[in-house]
GROMACS .gro file of C-alpha atoms in nm:
model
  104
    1UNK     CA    1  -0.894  -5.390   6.650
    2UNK     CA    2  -0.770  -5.325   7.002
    3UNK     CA    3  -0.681  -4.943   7.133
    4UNK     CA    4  -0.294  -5.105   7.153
    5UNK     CA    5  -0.307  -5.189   6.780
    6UNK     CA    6  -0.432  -4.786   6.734
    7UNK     CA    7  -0.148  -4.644   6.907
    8UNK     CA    8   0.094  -4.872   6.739
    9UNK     CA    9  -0.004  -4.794   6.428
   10UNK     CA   10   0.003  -4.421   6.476
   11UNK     CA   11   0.355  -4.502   6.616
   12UNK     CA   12   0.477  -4.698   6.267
   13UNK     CA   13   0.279  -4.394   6.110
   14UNK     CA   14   0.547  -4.117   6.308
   15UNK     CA   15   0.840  -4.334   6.245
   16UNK     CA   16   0.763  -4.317   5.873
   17UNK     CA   17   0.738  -3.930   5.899
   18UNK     CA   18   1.061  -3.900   6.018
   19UNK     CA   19   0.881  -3.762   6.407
   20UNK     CA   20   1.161  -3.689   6.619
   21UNK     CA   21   1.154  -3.937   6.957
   22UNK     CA   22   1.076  -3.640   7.190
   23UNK     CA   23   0.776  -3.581   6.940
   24UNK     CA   24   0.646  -3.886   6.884
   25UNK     CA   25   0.663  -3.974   7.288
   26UNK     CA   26   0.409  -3.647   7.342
   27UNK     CA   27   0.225  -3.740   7.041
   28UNK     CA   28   0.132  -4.088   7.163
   29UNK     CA   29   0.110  -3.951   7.510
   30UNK     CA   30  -0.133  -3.706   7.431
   31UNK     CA   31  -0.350  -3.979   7.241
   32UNK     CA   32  -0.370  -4.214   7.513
   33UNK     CA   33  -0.480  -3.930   7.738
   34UNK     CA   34  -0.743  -3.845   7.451
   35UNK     CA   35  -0.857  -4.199   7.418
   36UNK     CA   36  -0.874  -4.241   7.763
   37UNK     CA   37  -1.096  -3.931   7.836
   38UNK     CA   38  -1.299  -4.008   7.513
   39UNK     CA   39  -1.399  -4.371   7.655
   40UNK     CA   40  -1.498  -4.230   8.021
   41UNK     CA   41  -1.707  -3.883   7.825
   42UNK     CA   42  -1.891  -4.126   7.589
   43UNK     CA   43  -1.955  -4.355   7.912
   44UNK     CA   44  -2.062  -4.097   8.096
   45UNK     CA   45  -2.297  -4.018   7.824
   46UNK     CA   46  -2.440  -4.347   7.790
   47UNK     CA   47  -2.214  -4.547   7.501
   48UNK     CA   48  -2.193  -4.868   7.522
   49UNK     CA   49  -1.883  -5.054   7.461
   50UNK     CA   50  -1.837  -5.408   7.341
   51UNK     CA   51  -1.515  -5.634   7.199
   52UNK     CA   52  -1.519  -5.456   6.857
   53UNK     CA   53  -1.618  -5.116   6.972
   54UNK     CA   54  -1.350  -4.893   6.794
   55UNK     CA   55  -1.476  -4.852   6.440
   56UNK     CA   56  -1.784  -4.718   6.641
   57UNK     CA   57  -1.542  -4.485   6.828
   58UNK     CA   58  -1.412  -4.323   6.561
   59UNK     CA   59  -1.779  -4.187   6.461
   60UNK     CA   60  -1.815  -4.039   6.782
   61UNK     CA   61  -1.503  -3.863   6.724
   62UNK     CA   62  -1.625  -3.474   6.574
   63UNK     CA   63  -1.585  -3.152   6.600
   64UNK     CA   64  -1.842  -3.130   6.883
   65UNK     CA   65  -1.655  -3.388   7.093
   66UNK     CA   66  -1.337  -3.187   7.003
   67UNK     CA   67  -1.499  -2.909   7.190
   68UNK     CA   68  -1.596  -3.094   7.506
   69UNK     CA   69  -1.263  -3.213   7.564
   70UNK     CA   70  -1.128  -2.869   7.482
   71UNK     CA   71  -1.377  -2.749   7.771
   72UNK     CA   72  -1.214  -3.039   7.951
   73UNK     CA   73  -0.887  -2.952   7.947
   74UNK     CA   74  -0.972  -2.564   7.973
   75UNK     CA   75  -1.189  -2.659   8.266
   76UNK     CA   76  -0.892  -2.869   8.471
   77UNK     CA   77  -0.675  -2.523   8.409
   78UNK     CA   78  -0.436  -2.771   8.196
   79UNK     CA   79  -0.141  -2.503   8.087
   80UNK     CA   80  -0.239  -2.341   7.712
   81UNK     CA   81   0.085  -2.464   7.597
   82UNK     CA   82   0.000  -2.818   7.682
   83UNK     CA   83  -0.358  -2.777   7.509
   84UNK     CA   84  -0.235  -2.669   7.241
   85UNK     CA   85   0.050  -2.957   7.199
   86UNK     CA   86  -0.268  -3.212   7.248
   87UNK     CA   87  -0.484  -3.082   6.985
   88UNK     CA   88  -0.179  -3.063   6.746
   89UNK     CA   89  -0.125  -3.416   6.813
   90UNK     CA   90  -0.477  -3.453   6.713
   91UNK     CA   91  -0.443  -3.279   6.455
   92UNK     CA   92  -0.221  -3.522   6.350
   93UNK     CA   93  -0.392  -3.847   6.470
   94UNK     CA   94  -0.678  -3.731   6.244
   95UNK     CA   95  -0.412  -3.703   5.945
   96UNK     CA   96  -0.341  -4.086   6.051
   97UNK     CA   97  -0.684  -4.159   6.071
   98UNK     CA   98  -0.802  -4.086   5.723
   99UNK     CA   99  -0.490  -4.240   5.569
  100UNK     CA  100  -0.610  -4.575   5.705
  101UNK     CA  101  -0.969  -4.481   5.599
  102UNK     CA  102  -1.140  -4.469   5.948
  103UNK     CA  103  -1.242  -4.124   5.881
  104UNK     CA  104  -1.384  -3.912   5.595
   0.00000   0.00000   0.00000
């Protein structure tokens, strides 16, 4: 499963949910940003990736890592209206995620 395939699911998962296009751009927006800074913060904290890493990703994924990138975003003065539009787009990513059983 490749980070592409992710994203392009959670896309055929908006477009099923009726998402407007202005929605669904930030949405996937906001999870590549997420994605991105969750590969570099679980580098940085000595994960290692291989081919077939992403099952393992999504078990890194808690309310602990949540709060780092919360700290993250808080941290890079990131506008509270744009925080709060990432973490509702998590919010729904994790809706996405335990439909297709990658989460409990």
């Amino acid at each position: 499963m490749l980070l592409q395939n992710i994203t392009s699911g959670f896309k055929n998962f908006l477009d099923f949910q009726g998402v407007s296009f202005v929605t669904k751009k930030n949405y996937l927006s906001d999870l590549n940003h997420f994605l991105g800074w969750l590969i570099l913060y679980l580098k940085k904290n000595g994960f290692v990736f291989d081919d077939q890493f992403e099952p393992e990703l999504f078990k890194k994924i808690n309310a602990q890592t949540i709060e780092e990138y919360k700290k993250y975003l808080t941290g890079n003065q990131i506008p509270l209206a744009t925080i709060n539009r990432r973490l509702s787009s998590l919010r729904k990513f994790g809706q996405f995620c335990l439909e297709q059983h990658w989460i409990e």
